[in-house]
């Protein structure tokens, strides 16, 4: 959802997933195969140093990093019969990270 200096391979792979998901979802749904992509936002998997961890938590609308189980619950639902009509979607499950304001006009 923005520039990530020094992360070209990472953002290129994310961009590819964002583009291939709708095409595969539409192409395969007629065969009973659904294809979706989850965009979990910042997820605490232990990679961030304490300063970065604090910085991201403060910037997050939910006031915290995502946890692996946040995405896992969505995956569990997507593979259930209840979600059989959902295909070709990139789903942001990020505690409003992608919707957060990045700029506010001066008061």
Coordinates of C-alpha atoms in Angstrom, one line a residue:
X1 CA 0.0 0.0 0.0
X2 CA 3.0 2.2 -0.5
X3 CA 6.6 2.4 -1.4
X4 CA 8.9 -0.1 0.4
X5 CA 12.4 1.1 -0.2
X6 CA 14.9 -1.8 -0.7
X7 CA 12.1 -4.4 -1.0
X8 CA 11.8 -4.8 -4.7
X9 CA 11.6 -8.6 -4.9
X10 CA 9.0 -8.6 -2.0
X11 CA 6.7 -6.0 -3.6
X12 CA 7.1 -7.5 -7.1
X13 CA 5.9 -10.9 -5.8
X14 CA 3.0 -9.2 -3.9
X15 CA 2.0 -7.3 -7.0
X16 CA 2.0 -10.5 -9.1
X17 CA -0.3 -12.2 -6.6
X18 CA -2.7 -9.2 -6.6
X19 CA -2.9 -9.5 -10.4
X20 CA -3.0 -13.2 -10.9
X21 CA -5.7 -13.8 -8.3
X22 CA -8.7 -12.3 -10.2
X23 CA -7.7 -14.1 -13.4
X24 CA -7.2 -17.5 -11.8
X25 CA -10.3 -17.0 -9.6
X26 CA -12.5 -16.4 -12.7
X27 CA -10.9 -19.1 -14.8
X28 CA -11.2 -21.9 -12.2
X29 CA -14.4 -21.2 -10.4
X30 CA -16.4 -23.1 -13.0
X31 CA -14.5 -26.2 -12.0
X32 CA -15.4 -25.7 -8.4
X33 CA -12.0 -24.2 -7.5
X34 CA -11.9 -20.9 -5.7
X35 CA -8.7 -18.7 -5.7
X36 CA -8.3 -15.9 -3.3
X37 CA -5.5 -13.9 -1.8
X38 CA -5.2 -12.5 1.7
X39 CA -3.5 -9.2 2.4
X40 CA -2.9 -9.4 6.1
X41 CA -1.0 -6.1 6.6
X42 CA 1.8 -6.0 9.2
X43 CA 1.8 -9.4 10.9
X44 CA 3.9 -10.0 14.0
X45 CA 6.0 -13.0 13.2
X46 CA 9.0 -11.9 15.2
X47 CA 10.9 -10.2 12.4
X48 CA 10.7 -6.6 13.6
X49 CA 13.1 -5.1 16.1
X50 CA 11.5 -3.5 19.2
X51 CA 11.6 0.1 17.8
X52 CA 9.9 -0.9 14.5
X53 CA 7.4 -3.0 16.4
X54 CA 6.4 0.0 18.5
X55 CA 6.3 2.3 15.5
X56 CA 4.0 0.1 13.5
X57 CA 1.7 -0.6 16.4
X58 CA 1.3 3.1 17.0
X59 CA 0.5 3.7 13.3
X60 CA -2.0 0.9 13.2
X61 CA -5.7 1.9 13.6
X62 CA -6.3 -1.2 15.7
X63 CA -3.3 -0.2 17.9
X64 CA -1.5 -3.5 17.3
X65 CA 0.2 -5.7 14.8
X66 CA -1.8 -8.5 13.2
X67 CA -1.3 -12.0 14.6
X68 CA -0.9 -15.1 12.5
X69 CA -4.2 -16.4 13.8
X70 CA -6.0 -13.4 12.5
X71 CA -5.2 -14.5 8.9
X72 CA -5.7 -18.2 9.8
X73 CA -9.3 -17.6 10.8
X74 CA -10.0 -16.0 7.4
X75 CA -8.3 -18.9 5.6
X76 CA -10.4 -21.4 7.6
X77 CA -13.5 -19.6 6.5
X78 CA -12.4 -19.3 2.9
X79 CA -11.8 -23.0 2.6
X80 CA -15.3 -23.8 4.1
X81 CA -18.5 -24.4 2.1
X82 CA -19.8 -21.0 3.4
X83 CA -17.2 -19.2 1.2
X84 CA -17.8 -21.2 -1.9
X85 CA -19.1 -18.2 -3.8
X86 CA -16.0 -16.1 -3.1
X87 CA -13.3 -16.3 -5.8
X88 CA -10.8 -14.0 -7.5
X89 CA -10.6 -11.6 -4.5
X90 CA -7.7 -10.0 -2.8
X91 CA -9.0 -9.6 0.8
X92 CA -7.5 -7.1 3.2
X93 CA -7.7 -8.6 6.6
X94 CA -5.5 -6.0 8.3
X95 CA -7.2 -4.2 11.1
X96 CA -7.9 -1.3 8.8
X97 CA -4.1 -0.8 8.1
X98 CA -4.8 -0.3 4.3
X99 CA -7.6 2.2 5.1
X100 CA -5.6 4.3 7.6
X101 CA -5.2 7.9 6.8
X102 CA -1.6 8.8 5.8
X103 CA -2.2 12.5 5.5
X104 CA -4.5 14.9 7.2
X105 CA -5.2 18.5 6.1
X106 CA -4.0 21.2 8.5
X107 CA -6.5 22.3 11.0

